[in-house]
Tab-separated table of C-alpha atoms and ligand atoms in Angstrom:
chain	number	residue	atom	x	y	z
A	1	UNK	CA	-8.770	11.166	16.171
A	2	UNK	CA	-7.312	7.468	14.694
A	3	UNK	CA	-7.506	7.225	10.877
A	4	UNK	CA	-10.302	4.499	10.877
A	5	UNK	CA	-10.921	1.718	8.154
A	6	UNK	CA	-14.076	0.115	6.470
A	7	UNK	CA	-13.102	-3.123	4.732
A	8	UNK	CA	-15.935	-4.254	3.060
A	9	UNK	CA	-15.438	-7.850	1.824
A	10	UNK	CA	-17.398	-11.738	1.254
A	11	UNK	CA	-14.720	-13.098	2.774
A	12	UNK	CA	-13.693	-11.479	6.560
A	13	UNK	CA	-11.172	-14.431	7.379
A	14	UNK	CA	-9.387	-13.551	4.496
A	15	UNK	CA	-8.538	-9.940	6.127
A	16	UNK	CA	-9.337	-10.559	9.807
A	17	UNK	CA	-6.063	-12.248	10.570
A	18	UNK	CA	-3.638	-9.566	8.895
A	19	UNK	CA	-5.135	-7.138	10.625
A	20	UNK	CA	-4.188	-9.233	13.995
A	21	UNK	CA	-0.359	-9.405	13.143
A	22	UNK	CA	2.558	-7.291	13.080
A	23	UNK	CA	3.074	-3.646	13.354
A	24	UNK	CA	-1.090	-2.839	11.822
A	25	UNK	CA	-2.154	-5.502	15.158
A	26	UNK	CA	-0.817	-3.745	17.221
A	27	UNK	CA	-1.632	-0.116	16.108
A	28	UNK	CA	-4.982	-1.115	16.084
A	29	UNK	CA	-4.533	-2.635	19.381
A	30	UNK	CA	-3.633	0.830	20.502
A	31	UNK	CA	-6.108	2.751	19.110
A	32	UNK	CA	-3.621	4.347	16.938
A	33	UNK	CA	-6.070	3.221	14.219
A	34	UNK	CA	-9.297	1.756	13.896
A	35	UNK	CA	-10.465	-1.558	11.497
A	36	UNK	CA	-13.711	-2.710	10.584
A	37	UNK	CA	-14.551	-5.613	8.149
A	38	UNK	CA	-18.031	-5.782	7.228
A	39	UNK	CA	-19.117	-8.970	5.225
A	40	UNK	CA	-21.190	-7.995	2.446
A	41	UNK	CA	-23.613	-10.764	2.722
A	42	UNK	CA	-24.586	-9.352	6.467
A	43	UNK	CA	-26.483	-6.658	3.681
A	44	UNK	CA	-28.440	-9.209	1.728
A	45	UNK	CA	-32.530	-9.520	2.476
A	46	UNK	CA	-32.681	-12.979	0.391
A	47	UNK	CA	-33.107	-16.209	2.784
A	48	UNK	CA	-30.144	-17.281	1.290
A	49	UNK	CA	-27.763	-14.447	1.734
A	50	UNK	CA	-26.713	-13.870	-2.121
A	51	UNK	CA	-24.181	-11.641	-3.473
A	52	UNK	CA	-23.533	-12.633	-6.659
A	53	UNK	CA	-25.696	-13.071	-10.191
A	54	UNK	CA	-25.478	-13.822	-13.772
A	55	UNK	CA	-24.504	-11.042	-16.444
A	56	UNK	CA	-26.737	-9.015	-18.657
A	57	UNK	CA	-25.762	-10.076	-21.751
A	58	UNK	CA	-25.061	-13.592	-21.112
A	59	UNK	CA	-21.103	-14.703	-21.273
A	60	UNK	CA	-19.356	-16.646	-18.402
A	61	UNK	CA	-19.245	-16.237	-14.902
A	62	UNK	CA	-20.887	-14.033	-11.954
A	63	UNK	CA	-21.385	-10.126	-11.157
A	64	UNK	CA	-21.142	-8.658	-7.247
A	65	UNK	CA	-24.682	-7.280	-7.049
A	66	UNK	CA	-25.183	-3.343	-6.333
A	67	UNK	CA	-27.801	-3.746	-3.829
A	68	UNK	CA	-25.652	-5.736	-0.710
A	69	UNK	CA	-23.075	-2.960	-1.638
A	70	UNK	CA	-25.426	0.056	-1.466
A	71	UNK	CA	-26.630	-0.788	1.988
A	72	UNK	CA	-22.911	-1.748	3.300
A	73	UNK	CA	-22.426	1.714	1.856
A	74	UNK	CA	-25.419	3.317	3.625
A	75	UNK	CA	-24.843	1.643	7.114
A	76	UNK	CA	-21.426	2.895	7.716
A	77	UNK	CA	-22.438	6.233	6.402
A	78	UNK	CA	-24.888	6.392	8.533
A	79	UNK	CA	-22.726	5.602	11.763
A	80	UNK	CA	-20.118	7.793	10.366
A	81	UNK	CA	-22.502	10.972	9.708
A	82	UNK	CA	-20.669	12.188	7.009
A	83	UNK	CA	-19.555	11.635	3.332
A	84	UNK	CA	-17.792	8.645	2.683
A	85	UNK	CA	-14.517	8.161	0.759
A	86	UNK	CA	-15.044	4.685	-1.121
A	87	UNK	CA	-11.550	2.978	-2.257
A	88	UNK	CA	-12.556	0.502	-5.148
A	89	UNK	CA	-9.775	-2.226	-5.594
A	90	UNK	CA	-9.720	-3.160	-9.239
A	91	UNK	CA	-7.270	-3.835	-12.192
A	92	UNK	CA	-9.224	-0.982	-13.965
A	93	UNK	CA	-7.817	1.815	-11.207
A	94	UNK	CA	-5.338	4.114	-11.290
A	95	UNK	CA	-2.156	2.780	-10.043
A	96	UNK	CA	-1.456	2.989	-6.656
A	97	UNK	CA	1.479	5.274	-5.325
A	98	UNK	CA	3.635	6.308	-2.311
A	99	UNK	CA	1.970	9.674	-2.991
A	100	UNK	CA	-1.755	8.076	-2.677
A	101	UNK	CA	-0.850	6.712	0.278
A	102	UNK	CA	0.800	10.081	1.526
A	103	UNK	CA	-2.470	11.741	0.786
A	104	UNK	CA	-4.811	8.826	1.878
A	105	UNK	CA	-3.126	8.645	5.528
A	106	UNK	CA	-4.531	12.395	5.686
A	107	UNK	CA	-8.205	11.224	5.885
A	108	UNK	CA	-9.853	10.695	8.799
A	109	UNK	CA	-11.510	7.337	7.123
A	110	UNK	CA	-11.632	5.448	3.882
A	111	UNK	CA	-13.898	2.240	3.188
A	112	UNK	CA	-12.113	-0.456	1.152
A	113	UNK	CA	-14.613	-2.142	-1.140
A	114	UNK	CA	-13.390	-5.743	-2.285
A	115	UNK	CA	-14.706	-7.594	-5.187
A	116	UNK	CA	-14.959	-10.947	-6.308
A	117	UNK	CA	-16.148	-12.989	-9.150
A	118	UNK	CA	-15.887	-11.279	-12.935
A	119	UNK	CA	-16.779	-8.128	-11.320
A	120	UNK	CA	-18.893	-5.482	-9.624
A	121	UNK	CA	-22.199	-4.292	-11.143
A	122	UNK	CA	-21.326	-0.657	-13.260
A	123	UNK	CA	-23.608	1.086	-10.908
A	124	UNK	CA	-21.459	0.058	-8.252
A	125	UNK	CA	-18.755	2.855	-9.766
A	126	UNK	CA	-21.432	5.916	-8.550
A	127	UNK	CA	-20.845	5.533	-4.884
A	128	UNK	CA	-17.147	5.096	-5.462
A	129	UNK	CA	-14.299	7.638	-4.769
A	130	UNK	CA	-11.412	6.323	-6.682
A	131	UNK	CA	-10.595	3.269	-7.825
A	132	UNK	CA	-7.189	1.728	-7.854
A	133	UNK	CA	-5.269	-0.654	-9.300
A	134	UNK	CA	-1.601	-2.421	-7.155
A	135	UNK	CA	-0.277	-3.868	-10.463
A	136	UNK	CA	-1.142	-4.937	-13.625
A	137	UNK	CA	-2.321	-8.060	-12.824
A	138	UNK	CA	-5.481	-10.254	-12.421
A	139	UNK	CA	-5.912	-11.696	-8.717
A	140	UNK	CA	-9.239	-13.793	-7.033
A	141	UNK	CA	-10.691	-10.469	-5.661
A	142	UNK	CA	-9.464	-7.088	-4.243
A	143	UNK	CA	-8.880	-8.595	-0.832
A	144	UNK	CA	-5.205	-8.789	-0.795
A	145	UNK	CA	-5.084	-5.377	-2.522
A	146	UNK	CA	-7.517	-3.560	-0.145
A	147	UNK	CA	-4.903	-5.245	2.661
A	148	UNK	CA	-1.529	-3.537	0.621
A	149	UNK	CA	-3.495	0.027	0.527
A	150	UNK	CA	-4.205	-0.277	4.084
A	151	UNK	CA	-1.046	-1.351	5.239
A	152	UNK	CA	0.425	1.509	2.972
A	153	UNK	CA	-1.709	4.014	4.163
A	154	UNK	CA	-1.515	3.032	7.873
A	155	UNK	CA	2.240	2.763	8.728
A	156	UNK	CA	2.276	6.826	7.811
A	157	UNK	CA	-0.313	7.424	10.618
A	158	UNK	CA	1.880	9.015	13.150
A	159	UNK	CA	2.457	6.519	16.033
A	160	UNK	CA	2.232	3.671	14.149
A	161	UNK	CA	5.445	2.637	13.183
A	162	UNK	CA	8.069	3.434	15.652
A	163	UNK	CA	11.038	5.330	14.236
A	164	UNK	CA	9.186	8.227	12.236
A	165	UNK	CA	12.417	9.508	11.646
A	166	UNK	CA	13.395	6.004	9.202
A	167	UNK	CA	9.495	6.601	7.544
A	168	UNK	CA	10.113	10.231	6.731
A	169	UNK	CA	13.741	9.017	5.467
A	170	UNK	CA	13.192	6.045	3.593
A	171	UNK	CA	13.623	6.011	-0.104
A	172	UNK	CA	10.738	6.455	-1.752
A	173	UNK	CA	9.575	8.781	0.443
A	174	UNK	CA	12.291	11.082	-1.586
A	175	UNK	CA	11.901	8.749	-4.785
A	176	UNK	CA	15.126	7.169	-4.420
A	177	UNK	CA	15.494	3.456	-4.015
A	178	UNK	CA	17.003	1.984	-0.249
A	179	UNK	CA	20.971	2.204	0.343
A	180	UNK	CA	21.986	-1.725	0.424
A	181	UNK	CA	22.163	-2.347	4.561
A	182	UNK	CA	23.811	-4.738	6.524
A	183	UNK	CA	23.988	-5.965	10.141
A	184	UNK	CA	26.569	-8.382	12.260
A	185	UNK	CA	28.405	-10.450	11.712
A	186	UNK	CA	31.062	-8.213	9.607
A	187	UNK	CA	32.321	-10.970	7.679
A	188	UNK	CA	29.983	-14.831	6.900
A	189	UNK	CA	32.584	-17.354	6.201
A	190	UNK	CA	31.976	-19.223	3.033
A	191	UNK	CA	33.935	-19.123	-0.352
A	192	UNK	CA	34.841	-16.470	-1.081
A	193	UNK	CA	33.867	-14.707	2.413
A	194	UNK	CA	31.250	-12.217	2.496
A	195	UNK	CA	32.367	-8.946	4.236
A	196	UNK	CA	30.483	-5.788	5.148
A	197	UNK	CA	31.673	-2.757	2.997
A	198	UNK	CA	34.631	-1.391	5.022
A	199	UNK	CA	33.150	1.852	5.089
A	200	UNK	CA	30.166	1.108	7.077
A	201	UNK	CA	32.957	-0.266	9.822
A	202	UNK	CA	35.160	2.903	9.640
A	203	UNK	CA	33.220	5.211	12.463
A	204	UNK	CA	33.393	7.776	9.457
A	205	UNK	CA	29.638	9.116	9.563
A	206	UNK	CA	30.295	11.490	6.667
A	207	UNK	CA	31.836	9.193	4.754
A	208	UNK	CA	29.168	6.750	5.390
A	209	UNK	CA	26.270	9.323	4.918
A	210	UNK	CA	27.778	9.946	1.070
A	211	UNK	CA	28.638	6.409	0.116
A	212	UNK	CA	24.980	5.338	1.059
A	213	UNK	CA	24.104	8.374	-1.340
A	214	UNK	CA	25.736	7.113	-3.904
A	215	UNK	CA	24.594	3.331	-3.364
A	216	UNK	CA	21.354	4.828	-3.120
A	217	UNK	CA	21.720	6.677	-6.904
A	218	UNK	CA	23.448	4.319	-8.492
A	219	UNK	CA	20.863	1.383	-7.700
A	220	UNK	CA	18.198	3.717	-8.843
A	221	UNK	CA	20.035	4.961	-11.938
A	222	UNK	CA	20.253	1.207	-12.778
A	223	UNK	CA	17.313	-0.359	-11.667
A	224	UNK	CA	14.631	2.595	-11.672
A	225	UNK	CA	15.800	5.303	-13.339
A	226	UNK	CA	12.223	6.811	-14.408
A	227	UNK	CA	12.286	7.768	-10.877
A	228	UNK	CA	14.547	10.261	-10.750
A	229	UNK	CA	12.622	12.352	-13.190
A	230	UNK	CA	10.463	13.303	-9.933
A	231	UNK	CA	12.973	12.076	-7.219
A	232	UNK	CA	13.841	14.937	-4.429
A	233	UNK	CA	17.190	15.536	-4.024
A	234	UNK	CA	19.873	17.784	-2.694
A	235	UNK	CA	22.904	19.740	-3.692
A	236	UNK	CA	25.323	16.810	-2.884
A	237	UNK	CA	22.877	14.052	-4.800
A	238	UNK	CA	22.374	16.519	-7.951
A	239	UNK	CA	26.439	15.690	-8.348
A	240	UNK	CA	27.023	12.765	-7.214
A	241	UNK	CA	24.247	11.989	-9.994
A	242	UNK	CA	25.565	14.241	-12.877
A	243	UNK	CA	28.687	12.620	-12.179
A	244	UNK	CA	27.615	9.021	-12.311
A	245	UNK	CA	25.405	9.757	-15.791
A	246	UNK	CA	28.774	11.748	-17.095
A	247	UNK	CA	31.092	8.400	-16.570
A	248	UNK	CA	28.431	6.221	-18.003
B	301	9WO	C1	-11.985	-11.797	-13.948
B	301	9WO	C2	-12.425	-12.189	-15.194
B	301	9WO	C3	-12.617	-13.443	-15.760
B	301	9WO	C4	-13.086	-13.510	-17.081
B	301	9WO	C5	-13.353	-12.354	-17.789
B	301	9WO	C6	-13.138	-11.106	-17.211
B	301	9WO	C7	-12.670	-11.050	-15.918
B	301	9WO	N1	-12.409	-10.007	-15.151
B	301	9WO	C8	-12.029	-10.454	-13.967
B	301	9WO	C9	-11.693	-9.542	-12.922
B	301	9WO	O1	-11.141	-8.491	-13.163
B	301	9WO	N2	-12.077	-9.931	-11.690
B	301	9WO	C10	-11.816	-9.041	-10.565
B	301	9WO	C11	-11.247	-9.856	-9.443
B	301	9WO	C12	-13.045	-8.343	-10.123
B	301	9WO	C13	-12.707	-7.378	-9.014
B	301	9WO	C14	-11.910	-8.059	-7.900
B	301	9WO	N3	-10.860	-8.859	-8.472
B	301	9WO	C15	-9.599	-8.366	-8.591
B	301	9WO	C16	-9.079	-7.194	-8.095
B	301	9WO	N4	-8.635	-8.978	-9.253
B	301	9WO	N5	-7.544	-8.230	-9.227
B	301	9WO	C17	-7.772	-7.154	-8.526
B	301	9WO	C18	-6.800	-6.120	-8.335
B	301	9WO	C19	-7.089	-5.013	-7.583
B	301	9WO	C20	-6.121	-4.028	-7.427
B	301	9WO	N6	-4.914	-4.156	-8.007
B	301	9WO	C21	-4.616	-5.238	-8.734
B	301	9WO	C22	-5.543	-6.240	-8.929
């Protein structure tokens, strides 16, 4: 069975192209997953299809109503015949992580709920799962958010991305950030030229399999080195590490 999405949004053409492009198109192309967008204001009874309204309590700007939510809700439960898990995309979520995304691709569906405006009605928070946040930042709505979860969550569906060998490898799938990579030509002519590590040339694969361990540690050591509180790594990394933190 294909993991299968609910995006639930005002705003379809904001999603409806993404999920046309690239390595998602064409997994959902396949069938490797499914996509839905449902616009929210297909779930209003008002002649004029409203999904917004003023605050209780007065102050400035509008509230997603609970209602046009509540029946998305109810209509894709009802198609799905079972419990739904509801994904709210808000700066007031927990952050979201390589190991939500691990555990989300395990589902066999998830609706994405995207809001607008100031935010959603409170109520709205009863029929949600989780909530989670991509940053700490303020954005339009949760469109572009719901998209990032989705396209985190997909590419670990087995068959959608090509090589699962490179998604099982890749760094942060161990906690480690990415070894620097390069392709041809082995040297771009400029001032001073800019050659490929000599190593990566040499044919040596054991050589090459440590040195990217160490690019790999020292990067994160540098850059991100709260991750290696949690980071997975082996024999070989443990020293290359202890080393690196000895010689400063
Ligand atoms: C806007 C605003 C303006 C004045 C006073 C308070 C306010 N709150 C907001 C606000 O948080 N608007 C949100 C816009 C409502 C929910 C959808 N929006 C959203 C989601 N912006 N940013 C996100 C988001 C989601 C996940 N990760 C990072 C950001």
């Amino acid at each position: 069975m294909p993991i299968s999405f609910d995006i639930v949004t005002i705003f379809p053409a904001m999603v409806e192209p993404v999920l046309a492009a690239g390595i998602l198109g064409r997994a959902i192309e396949s069938g490797t997953i499914e996509a839905r967008v449902r616009d929210l204001r297909d779930f209003t009874t008002d002649r004029h299809r409203v999904v917004d309204d003023v605050p209780y309590g007065g102050g400035p700007g509008m509230v997603l109503k609970a209602e046009p939510i509540f029946r998305a809700l109810d209509a894709i439960e009802s198609e799905r015949r079972a419990p739904l898990t509801v994904i709210l995309l808000s700066p007031q979520g927990a952050r979201f992580t390589q190991a939500d995304a691990s555990r989300l691709s395990r589902q066999a569906h998830l609706v994405l709920l995207c809001g607008r405006y100031e935010g959603f009605d409170e109520r709205v928070r009863s029929r949600v799962t989780e909530e989670l946040s991509i940053g700490d930042f303020v954005l339009t709505g949760g469109e572009l958010p719901a998209l990032v979860v989705m396209d985190a969550v997909a590419r670990l569906v087995p068959g959608v991305v090509g090589d699962e060998q490179s998604v099982a490898e890749e760094s942060f799938a161990r906690g480690l950030l990415d070894y620097p990579q390069y392709t041809r030509p082995a040297e771009l002519v400029g001032d001073p030229p800019l050659r490929v590590p000599e190593v990566l040339l040499s044919g040596h694969h054991g050589e090459i399999r440590r040195w990217r361990k160490r690019e790999a540690i020292a990067r994160t050591l540098e850059r991100r080195p709260d991750l290696l509180a949690t980071a997975s790594l082996d024999d070989e990394e443990r020293r290359i590490l202890a080393e690196m933190r000895r010689e400063g």
